PDB file of C-alpha atoms and ligand atoms in Angstrom:
ATOM      1  CA  MET A 226     157.888  52.455   4.123  1.00  0.00           C
ATOM      2  CA  ARG A 227     154.947  50.145   3.570  1.00  0.00           C
ATOM      3  CA  ILE A 228     155.487  46.563   4.768  1.00  0.00           C
ATOM      4  CA  PRO A 229     154.388  44.172   2.012  1.00  0.00           C
ATOM      5  CA  MET A 230     151.544  41.808   2.776  1.00  0.00           C
ATOM      6  CA  MET A 231     150.542  38.459   1.316  1.00  0.00           C
ATOM      7  CA  ALA A 232     147.044  37.409   2.364  1.00  0.00           C
ATOM      8  CA  GLY A 233     145.589  34.003   1.542  1.00  0.00           C
ATOM      9  CA  ASN A 234     141.832  33.924   1.109  1.00  0.00           C
ATOM     10  CA  TRP A 235     140.973  30.247   1.401  1.00  0.00           C
ATOM     11  CA  LYS A 236     137.334  30.940   0.483  1.00  0.00           C
ATOM     12  CA  MET A 237     135.080  27.868   0.996  1.00  0.00           C
ATOM     13  CA  ASN A 238     137.938  25.373   1.022  1.00  0.00           C
ATOM     14  CA  CYS A 239     139.522  23.154   3.693  1.00  0.00           C
ATOM     15  CA  ASP A 240     137.785  21.131   6.358  1.00  0.00           C
ATOM     16  CA  ASN A 241     139.561  21.355   9.710  1.00  0.00           C
ATOM     17  CA  PRO A 242     142.178  18.628   9.169  1.00  0.00           C
ATOM     18  CA  ALA A 243     143.068  20.095   5.764  1.00  0.00           C
ATOM     19  CA  ALA A 244     143.153  23.625   7.196  1.00  0.00           C
ATOM     20  CA  VAL A 245     145.518  22.598  10.002  1.00  0.00           C
ATOM     21  CA  GLU A 246     147.769  20.813   7.512  1.00  0.00           C
ATOM     22  CA  LEU A 247     147.864  23.828   5.199  1.00  0.00           C
ATOM     23  CA  ALA A 248     148.485  26.242   8.081  1.00  0.00           C
ATOM     24  CA  LYS A 249     151.390  24.106   9.328  1.00  0.00           C
ATOM     25  CA  GLY A 250     152.902  24.103   5.849  1.00  0.00           C
ATOM     26  CA  ILE A 251     152.630  27.879   5.599  1.00  0.00           C
ATOM     27  CA  VAL A 252     154.072  28.494   9.088  1.00  0.00           C
ATOM     28  CA  GLU A 253     157.034  26.236   8.315  1.00  0.00           C
ATOM     29  CA  GLY A 254     157.529  27.396   4.733  1.00  0.00           C
ATOM     30  CA  SER A 255     157.422  31.099   5.567  1.00  0.00           C
ATOM     31  CA  ALA A 256     159.598  30.905   8.681  1.00  0.00           C
ATOM     32  CA  ASN A 257     162.556  32.467   6.904  1.00  0.00           C
ATOM     33  CA  ALA A 258     160.539  34.896   4.802  1.00  0.00           C
ATOM     34  CA  LEU A 259     161.920  38.321   5.401  1.00  0.00           C
ATOM     35  CA  GLY A 260     159.977  41.513   5.379  1.00  0.00           C
ATOM     36  CA  CYS A 261     156.550  40.283   4.296  1.00  0.00           C
ATOM     37  CA  GLU A 262     153.511  40.155   6.543  1.00  0.00           C
ATOM     38  CA  VAL A 263     151.619  36.879   6.082  1.00  0.00           C
ATOM     39  CA  ILE A 264     147.893  36.456   6.668  1.00  0.00           C
ATOM     40  CA  VAL A 265     145.659  33.421   6.225  1.00  0.00           C
ATOM     41  CA  CYS A 266     141.875  33.670   6.051  1.00  0.00           C
ATOM     42  CA  PRO A 267     140.342  30.207   6.503  1.00  0.00           C
ATOM     43  CA  PRO A 268     136.602  29.512   6.628  1.00  0.00           C
ATOM     44  CA  PHE A 269     134.978  30.461   9.964  1.00  0.00           C
ATOM     45  CA  THR A 270     134.742  26.801  10.982  1.00  0.00           C
ATOM     46  CA  ALA A 271     138.525  26.379  10.841  1.00  0.00           C
ATOM     47  CA  LEU A 272     139.583  29.656  12.507  1.00  0.00           C
ATOM     48  CA  SER A 273     140.179  28.240  15.984  1.00  0.00           C
ATOM     49  CA  ALA A 274     141.979  25.165  14.708  1.00  0.00           C
ATOM     50  CA  VAL A 275     144.216  27.283  12.485  1.00  0.00           C
ATOM     51  CA  ASN A 276     144.803  29.743  15.322  1.00  0.00           C
ATOM     52  CA  ASP A 277     146.237  26.891  17.398  1.00  0.00           C
ATOM     53  CA  VAL A 278     148.851  26.486  14.641  1.00  0.00           C
ATOM     54  CA  THR A 279     149.565  30.148  13.880  1.00  0.00           C
ATOM     55  CA  LYS A 280     149.317  31.848  17.275  1.00  0.00           C
ATOM     56  CA  ASP A 281     152.987  31.515  18.189  1.00  0.00           C
ATOM     57  CA  SER A 282     154.189  32.288  14.669  1.00  0.00           C
ATOM     58  CA  PRO A 283     154.465  35.459  12.566  1.00  0.00           C
ATOM     59  CA  VAL A 284     151.479  34.291  10.480  1.00  0.00           C
ATOM     60  CA  SER A 285     148.333  36.311  11.262  1.00  0.00           C
ATOM     61  CA  LEU A 286     144.753  35.184  11.042  1.00  0.00           C
ATOM     62  CA  GLY A 287     141.840  36.850   9.268  1.00  0.00           C
ATOM     63  CA  GLY A 288     138.129  36.256   8.744  1.00  0.00           C
ATOM     64  CA  GLN A 289     136.600  36.292   5.273  1.00  0.00           C
ATOM     65  CA  ASN A 290     133.617  38.430   6.274  1.00  0.00           C
ATOM     66  CA  PHE A 291     131.658  39.599   9.313  1.00  0.00           C
ATOM     67  CA  PHE A 292     128.455  41.382  10.243  1.00  0.00           C
ATOM     68  CA  TRP A 293     128.652  44.786  11.914  1.00  0.00           C
ATOM     69  CA  LYS A 294     126.138  44.202  14.731  1.00  0.00           C
ATOM     70  CA  ALA A 295     127.570  43.067  18.062  1.00  0.00           C
ATOM     71  CA  ASP A 296     124.993  40.320  18.603  1.00  0.00           C
ATOM     72  CA  GLY A 297     121.360  39.476  17.962  1.00  0.00           C
ATOM     73  CA  ALA A 298     119.013  37.521  15.739  1.00  0.00           C
ATOM     74  CA  PHE A 299     121.165  37.379  12.610  1.00  0.00           C
ATOM     75  CA  THR A 300     121.161  33.726  11.633  1.00  0.00           C
ATOM     76  CA  GLY A 301     124.348  32.606   9.970  1.00  0.00           C
ATOM     77  CA  GLU A 302     126.257  35.834  10.614  1.00  0.00           C
ATOM     78  CA  ILE A 303     129.478  36.351  12.590  1.00  0.00           C
ATOM     79  CA  ALA A 304     130.297  39.371  14.766  1.00  0.00           C
ATOM     80  CA  ALA A 305     133.666  41.106  15.025  1.00  0.00           C
ATOM     81  CA  ASP A 306     134.132  39.947  18.636  1.00  0.00           C
ATOM     82  CA  MET A 307     133.640  36.347  17.542  1.00  0.00           C
ATOM     83  CA  LEU A 308     136.470  36.734  15.030  1.00  0.00           C
ATOM     84  CA  LEU A 309     138.670  38.359  17.675  1.00  0.00           C
ATOM     85  CA  CYS A 310     137.916  35.470  20.062  1.00  0.00           C
ATOM     86  CA  CYS A 311     139.186  33.027  17.437  1.00  0.00           C
ATOM     87  CA  GLY A 312     142.452  34.930  17.162  1.00  0.00           C
ATOM     88  CA  CYS A 313     141.682  37.064  14.109  1.00  0.00           C
ATOM     89  CA  GLU A 314     143.570  40.286  13.569  1.00  0.00           C
ATOM     90  CA  TYR A 315     142.260  40.969  10.049  1.00  0.00           C
ATOM     91  CA  VAL A 316     138.971  40.666   8.178  1.00  0.00           C
ATOM     92  CA  ILE A 317     138.257  40.759   4.460  1.00  0.00           C
ATOM     93  CA  ILE A 318     135.289  42.945   3.594  1.00  0.00           C
ATOM     94  CA  GLY A 319     133.475  43.661   0.343  1.00  0.00           C
ATOM     95  CA  HIS A 320     134.958  40.760  -1.610  1.00  0.00           C
ATOM     96  CA  SER A 321     133.297  40.624  -5.017  1.00  0.00           C
ATOM     97  CA  GLU A 322     131.970  37.175  -4.171  1.00  0.00           C
ATOM     98  CA  ARG A 323     130.234  38.700  -1.150  1.00  0.00           C
ATOM     99  CA  ARG A 324     129.024  41.570  -3.283  1.00  0.00           C
ATOM    100  CA  GLY A 325     127.079  38.907  -5.097  1.00  0.00           C
ATOM    101  CA  ARG A 326     129.204  38.718  -8.184  1.00  0.00           C
ATOM    102  CA  PHE A 327     130.025  35.076  -7.636  1.00  0.00           C
ATOM    103  CA  GLY A 328     131.730  33.874 -10.793  1.00  0.00           C
ATOM    104  CA  ALA A 329     130.326  36.716 -12.833  1.00  0.00           C
ATOM    105  CA  THR A 330     132.596  37.677 -15.663  1.00  0.00           C
ATOM    106  CA  ASP A 331     129.998  39.057 -18.041  1.00  0.00           C
ATOM    107  CA  GLU A 332     126.490  40.392 -18.251  1.00  0.00           C
ATOM    108  CA  ASP A 333     125.001  36.914 -18.690  1.00  0.00           C
ATOM    109  CA  PHE A 334     125.120  36.474 -14.927  1.00  0.00           C
ATOM    110  CA  ALA A 335     121.551  36.861 -13.697  1.00  0.00           C
ATOM    111  CA  GLU A 336     120.968  40.254 -12.136  1.00  0.00           C
ATOM    112  CA  GLU A 337     118.945  38.850  -9.242  1.00  0.00           C
ATOM    113  CA  LEU A 338     121.831  36.581  -8.240  1.00  0.00           C
ATOM    114  CA  GLN A 339     124.326  39.427  -8.197  1.00  0.00           C
ATOM    115  CA  SER A 340     123.104  40.526  -4.790  1.00  0.00           C
ATOM    116  CA  VAL A 341     122.579  37.093  -3.342  1.00  0.00           C
ATOM    117  CA  PHE A 342     125.208  37.653  -0.638  1.00  0.00           C
ATOM    118  CA  GLY A 343     124.114  41.184  -0.113  1.00  0.00           C
ATOM    119  CA  ASP A 344     127.250  43.311   0.214  1.00  0.00           C
ATOM    120  CA  ASN A 345     127.236  46.631  -1.619  1.00  0.00           C
ATOM    121  CA  ASP A 346     129.065  49.953  -1.321  1.00  0.00           C
ATOM    122  CA  ALA A 347     126.884  51.023   1.611  1.00  0.00           C
ATOM    123  CA  THR A 348     127.340  47.838   3.655  1.00  0.00           C
ATOM    124  CA  VAL A 349     131.066  47.761   2.924  1.00  0.00           C
ATOM    125  CA  SER A 350     131.362  51.295   4.283  1.00  0.00           C
ATOM    126  CA  ILE A 351     129.514  50.311   7.488  1.00  0.00           C
ATOM    127  CA  LYS A 352     131.616  47.162   7.845  1.00  0.00           C
ATOM    128  CA  LEU A 353     134.880  49.037   7.376  1.00  0.00           C
ATOM    129  CA  LYS A 354     134.204  51.405  10.257  1.00  0.00           C
ATOM    130  CA  ALA A 355     132.693  48.668  12.439  1.00  0.00           C
ATOM    131  CA  ALA A 356     135.728  46.444  11.902  1.00  0.00           C
ATOM    132  CA  VAL A 357     138.194  49.202  12.823  1.00  0.00           C
ATOM    133  CA  ASP A 358     136.160  50.237  15.862  1.00  0.00           C
ATOM    134  CA  ALA A 359     136.068  46.615  17.054  1.00  0.00           C
ATOM    135  CA  GLY A 360     139.843  46.305  16.723  1.00  0.00           C
ATOM    136  CA  LEU A 361     139.990  44.315  13.486  1.00  0.00           C
ATOM    137  CA  LYS A 362     142.104  45.424  10.529  1.00  0.00           C
ATOM    138  CA  PRO A 363     139.979  45.394   7.394  1.00  0.00           C
ATOM    139  CA  ILE A 364     141.177  44.329   3.975  1.00  0.00           C
ATOM    140  CA  ALA A 365     138.566  46.099   1.871  1.00  0.00           C
ATOM    141  CA  CYS A 366     138.054  44.915  -1.700  1.00  0.00           C
ATOM    142  CA  CYS A 367     137.108  46.780  -4.840  1.00  0.00           C
ATOM    143  CA  GLY A 368     137.232  45.987  -8.540  1.00  0.00           C
ATOM    144  CA  GLU A 369     135.349  46.185 -11.803  1.00  0.00           C
ATOM    145  CA  LEU A 370     133.435  43.560 -13.790  1.00  0.00           C
ATOM    146  CA  LEU A 371     134.641  42.587 -17.256  1.00  0.00           C
ATOM    147  CA  SER A 372     131.647  44.332 -18.815  1.00  0.00           C
ATOM    148  CA  GLU A 373     132.553  47.522 -16.937  1.00  0.00           C
ATOM    149  CA  ARG A 374     136.175  47.325 -18.101  1.00  0.00           C
ATOM    150  CA  GLU A 375     135.074  46.787 -21.692  1.00  0.00           C
ATOM    151  CA  LYS A 376     132.947  49.912 -21.508  1.00  0.00           C
ATOM    152  CA  GLY A 377     135.927  51.941 -20.248  1.00  0.00           C
ATOM    153  CA  MET A 378     134.349  52.342 -16.815  1.00  0.00           C
ATOM    154  CA  THR A 379     137.146  50.817 -14.715  1.00  0.00           C
ATOM    155  CA  ASP A 380     138.446  54.059 -13.223  1.00  0.00           C
ATOM    156  CA  ALA A 381     135.008  55.434 -12.432  1.00  0.00           C
ATOM    157  CA  ILE A 382     133.795  52.159 -10.860  1.00  0.00           C
ATOM    158  CA  VAL A 383     136.888  51.635  -8.726  1.00  0.00           C
ATOM    159  CA  SER A 384     137.082  55.285  -7.611  1.00  0.00           C
ATOM    160  CA  ASP A 385     133.406  55.276  -6.662  1.00  0.00           C
ATOM    161  CA  GLN A 386     133.809  52.034  -4.686  1.00  0.00           C
ATOM    162  CA  VAL A 387     136.801  53.415  -2.797  1.00  0.00           C
ATOM    163  CA  ARG A 388     135.120  56.765  -2.082  1.00  0.00           C
ATOM    164  CA  ALA A 389     132.042  54.910  -0.829  1.00  0.00           C
ATOM    165  CA  MET A 390     133.950  52.537   1.434  1.00  0.00           C
ATOM    166  CA  LEU A 391     135.961  55.371   3.001  1.00  0.00           C
ATOM    167  CA  ASP A 392     132.983  57.657   3.399  1.00  0.00           C
ATOM    168  CA  GLY A 393     132.767  58.998   6.944  1.00  0.00           C
ATOM    169  CA  CYS A 394     136.055  57.429   8.105  1.00  0.00           C
ATOM    170  CA  SER A 395     138.392  59.505  10.200  1.00  0.00           C
ATOM    171  CA  GLU A 396     142.079  59.550   9.270  1.00  0.00           C
ATOM    172  CA  GLU A 397     142.750  57.607  12.450  1.00  0.00           C
ATOM    173  CA  GLN A 398     140.287  54.879  11.456  1.00  0.00           C
ATOM    174  CA  LEU A 399     142.120  54.555   8.127  1.00  0.00           C
ATOM    175  CA  HIS A 400     145.476  53.705   9.711  1.00  0.00           C
ATOM    176  CA  SER A 401     144.648  50.021   9.981  1.00  0.00           C
ATOM    177  CA  VAL A 402     142.897  49.727   6.613  1.00  0.00           C
ATOM    178  CA  THR A 403     144.294  47.848   3.624  1.00  0.00           C
ATOM    179  CA  ILE A 404     142.605  48.073   0.224  1.00  0.00           C
ATOM    180  CA  ALA A 405     142.697  45.208  -2.267  1.00  0.00           C
ATOM    181  CA  TYR A 406     142.149  45.853  -5.978  1.00  0.00           C
ATOM    182  CA  GLU A 407     140.578  42.694  -7.348  1.00  0.00           C
ATOM    183  CA  PRO A 408     139.291  43.021 -10.916  1.00  0.00           C
ATOM    184  CA  VAL A 409     136.381  40.581 -10.917  1.00  0.00           C
ATOM    185  CA  TRP A 410     137.268  39.140 -14.328  1.00  0.00           C
ATOM    186  CA  ALA A 411     140.711  38.103 -13.016  1.00  0.00           C
ATOM    187  CA  ILE A 412     139.435  36.195  -9.968  1.00  0.00           C
ATOM    188  CA  GLY A 413     139.762  32.453 -10.269  1.00  0.00           C
ATOM    189  CA  THR A 414     139.998  32.696 -14.055  1.00  0.00           C
ATOM    190  CA  GLY A 415     143.756  32.374 -14.521  1.00  0.00           C
ATOM    191  CA  GLU A 416     143.536  35.664 -16.388  1.00  0.00           C
ATOM    192  CA  VAL A 417     145.796  38.014 -14.464  1.00  0.00           C
ATOM    193  CA  CYS A 418     145.603  41.773 -14.924  1.00  0.00           C
ATOM    194  CA  GLU A 419     148.767  43.030 -16.664  1.00  0.00           C
ATOM    195  CA  ALA A 420     151.206  44.224 -14.014  1.00  0.00           C
ATOM    196  CA  ASP A 421     151.432  47.788 -15.317  1.00  0.00           C
ATOM    197  CA  GLU A 422     147.654  48.095 -15.538  1.00  0.00           C
ATOM    198  CA  ALA A 423     147.227  46.678 -12.009  1.00  0.00           C
ATOM    199  CA  ASN A 424     149.833  49.206 -10.875  1.00  0.00           C
ATOM    200  CA  ARG A 425     147.984  52.039 -12.615  1.00  0.00           C
ATOM    201  CA  VAL A 426     144.674  51.167 -10.903  1.00  0.00           C
ATOM    202  CA  CYS A 427     146.365  50.751  -7.501  1.00  0.00           C
ATOM    203  CA  GLY A 428     147.885  54.205  -8.057  1.00  0.00           C
ATOM    204  CA  LEU A 429     144.431  55.551  -8.854  1.00  0.00           C
ATOM    205  CA  ILE A 430     143.123  54.044  -5.593  1.00  0.00           C
ATOM    206  CA  ARG A 431     145.968  55.735  -3.706  1.00  0.00           C
ATOM    207  CA  ALA A 432     145.092  59.054  -5.339  1.00  0.00           C
ATOM    208  CA  VAL A 433     141.466  58.668  -4.212  1.00  0.00           C
ATOM    209  CA  VAL A 434     142.622  57.882  -0.658  1.00  0.00           C
ATOM    210  CA  ALA A 435     144.826  61.008  -0.756  1.00  0.00           C
ATOM    211  CA  GLU A 436     141.904  63.104  -1.917  1.00  0.00           C
ATOM    212  CA  VAL A 437     139.654  61.762   0.869  1.00  0.00           C
ATOM    213  CA  ALA A 438     142.133  61.417   3.736  1.00  0.00           C
ATOM    214  CA  GLY A 439     145.297  63.271   2.829  1.00  0.00           C
ATOM    215  CA  GLN A 440     148.577  62.325   1.166  1.00  0.00           C
ATOM    216  CA  GLU A 441     150.252  60.934   4.281  1.00  0.00           C
ATOM    217  CA  THR A 442     147.429  58.460   4.951  1.00  0.00           C
ATOM    218  CA  ALA A 443     147.525  57.448   1.285  1.00  0.00           C
ATOM    219  CA  ASP A 444     151.298  57.007   1.313  1.00  0.00           C
ATOM    220  CA  ASN A 445     151.069  54.766   4.381  1.00  0.00           C
ATOM    221  CA  MET A 446     148.158  52.639   3.194  1.00  0.00           C
ATOM    222  CA  ARG A 447     148.848  49.221   1.785  1.00  0.00           C
ATOM    223  CA  ILE A 448     147.142  48.472  -1.507  1.00  0.00           C
ATOM    224  CA  LEU A 449     147.110  44.858  -2.663  1.00  0.00           C
ATOM    225  CA  TYR A 450     146.391  43.291  -6.014  1.00  0.00           C
ATOM    226  CA  GLY A 451     144.227  40.155  -6.206  1.00  0.00           C
ATOM    227  CA  GLY A 452     143.137  38.002  -9.122  1.00  0.00           C
ATOM    228  CA  SER A 453     144.982  34.884 -10.330  1.00  0.00           C
ATOM    229  CA  VAL A 454     148.231  35.769  -8.542  1.00  0.00           C
ATOM    230  CA  LYS A 455     150.507  32.762  -9.039  1.00  0.00           C
ATOM    231  CA  PRO A 456     154.205  31.922  -8.625  1.00  0.00           C
ATOM    232  CA  ASP A 457     154.724  32.498 -12.368  1.00  0.00           C
ATOM    233  CA  ASN A 458     153.315  36.034 -12.454  1.00  0.00           C
ATOM    234  CA  VAL A 459     154.047  37.337  -8.956  1.00  0.00           C
ATOM    235  CA  GLU A 460     157.497  38.805  -9.756  1.00  0.00           C
ATOM    236  CA  GLY A 461     156.099  41.265 -12.279  1.00  0.00           C
ATOM    237  CA  LEU A 462     153.265  42.308  -9.998  1.00  0.00           C
ATOM    238  CA  MET A 463     155.441  42.790  -6.903  1.00  0.00           C
ATOM    239  CA  ALA A 464     157.956  44.836  -8.895  1.00  0.00           C
ATOM    240  CA  GLN A 465     155.301  47.560  -9.252  1.00  0.00           C
ATOM    241  CA  ALA A 466     155.665  50.577  -6.981  1.00  0.00           C
ATOM    242  CA  GLU A 467     151.963  50.955  -6.153  1.00  0.00           C
ATOM    243  CA  ILE A 468     151.322  47.263  -5.391  1.00  0.00           C
ATOM    244  CA  ASP A 469     152.143  46.405  -1.780  1.00  0.00           C
ATOM    245  CA  GLY A 470     151.291  42.713  -1.890  1.00  0.00           C
ATOM    246  CA  GLY A 471     148.620  40.250  -2.882  1.00  0.00           C
ATOM    247  CA  LEU A 472     145.229  38.894  -1.875  1.00  0.00           C
ATOM    248  CA  VAL A 473     145.400  35.363  -3.155  1.00  0.00           C
ATOM    249  CA  GLY A 474     142.789  32.662  -3.628  1.00  0.00           C
ATOM    250  CA  GLY A 475     143.784  29.482  -5.495  1.00  0.00           C
ATOM    251  CA  ALA A 476     147.549  29.779  -5.039  1.00  0.00           C
ATOM    252  CA  SER A 477     147.135  30.199  -1.273  1.00  0.00           C
ATOM    253  CA  LEU A 478     145.704  26.679  -0.959  1.00  0.00           C
ATOM    254  CA  LYS A 479     149.084  25.027  -1.508  1.00  0.00           C
ATOM    255  CA  ALA A 480     151.745  25.835   1.085  1.00  0.00           C
ATOM    256  CA  ASP A 481     154.625  25.736  -1.385  1.00  0.00           C
ATOM    257  CA  SER A 482     153.081  28.077  -3.936  1.00  0.00           C
ATOM    258  CA  PHE A 483     151.855  30.506  -1.241  1.00  0.00           C
ATOM    259  CA  CYS A 484     155.300  30.528   0.370  1.00  0.00           C
ATOM    260  CA  THR A 485     156.845  31.360  -3.020  1.00  0.00           C
ATOM    261  CA  LEU A 486     154.527  34.368  -3.251  1.00  0.00           C
ATOM    262  CA  ILE A 487     155.517  35.448   0.269  1.00  0.00           C
ATOM    263  CA  GLU A 488     159.202  35.125  -0.495  1.00  0.00           C
ATOM    264  CA  VAL A 489     158.931  37.067  -3.771  1.00  0.00           C
ATOM    265  CA  ALA A 490     156.911  39.891  -2.197  1.00  0.00           C
ATOM    266  CA  GLY A 491     159.416  40.289   0.642  1.00  0.00           C
ATOM    267  CA  ARG A 492     162.389  40.256  -1.739  1.00  0.00           C
ATOM    268  CA  ALA A 493     160.840  42.633  -4.282  1.00  0.00           C
ATOM    269  CA  LYS A 494     160.008  45.229  -1.684  1.00  0.00           C
ATOM    270  CA  ARG A 495     163.381  44.979   0.070  1.00  0.00           C
ATOM    271  CA  ALA A 496     165.181  45.637  -3.188  1.00  0.00           C
TER     272      ALA A 496
HETATM  273  P1  LIG B 579     142.346  33.777  -7.165  1.00  0.00           P
HETATM  274  O1  LIG B 579     143.753  34.046  -6.684  1.00  0.00           O
HETATM  275  O2  LIG B 579     141.934  32.356  -7.058  1.00  0.00           O
HETATM  276  O3  LIG B 579     142.101  34.375  -8.525  1.00  0.00           O
HETATM  277  O4  LIG B 579     141.367  34.559  -6.153  1.00  0.00           O
HETATM  278  C1  LIG B 579     141.608  35.896  -5.893  1.00  0.00           C
HETATM  279  C2  LIG B 579     140.708  36.328  -4.809  1.00  0.00           C
HETATM  280  O5  LIG B 579     139.520  36.447  -4.985  1.00  0.00           O
HETATM  281  C3  LIG B 579     141.310  36.577  -3.492  1.00  0.00           C
HETATM  282  O6  LIG B 579     140.419  37.186  -2.628  1.00  0.00           O
END
């Protein structure tokens, strides 16, 4: 039985007072949510303040990114231990916005800007193992661009990303890994992937995990969908067998809408 998960990626939103307010709303609003693990991923600057709110609650804390070195001259980067010190249990890795696809929904997006944040399949693979070894639970993202979907490349792109991120991982390292399927064209656009198509791709991801790490690991791994998840489309998504929860941007910035998502995910998976 996979426990459903609803993770809020706050991205570059919320100064500390706003983050504390939002965290309080989520802790209160999800207090009676049954059967769904809740994670919030504020900006680095708000982690400690949010941890003060969440630490005695069932809500867990995650970072939005980290760098795999333990310390050193890496200006602007954050190490796994620093996230752990702030109370983080989880960390998002390989988000398409970190892969440099910020806002890119078509080929017009300048090639040189697509790697501006630097993550790629190789760095995501390093980060995944480094996160697990440091004691963080990674939420590793994959997903195709609109142009790739239009060319019929979705399955090949997503499978390759998943194979690359899992490359060299032991089965034990994979126990704490969650994968999030986030089609880039659905992120922040209001254009959600149809529930049955999202389910199909999440099933494909599970098949790749089974091929790499065995069926049992695949059956136990949580696979989330992300991309314009909202209260009005969450029922259909959570009803899908291969979708174990959501990685949510915009709708996680309002306590009431995020708590609706949490409640629906818990109910759908209990049914
Ligand atoms: P939205 O829910 O705003 O589309 O963002 C999804 C996302 O990128 C979560 O990581």
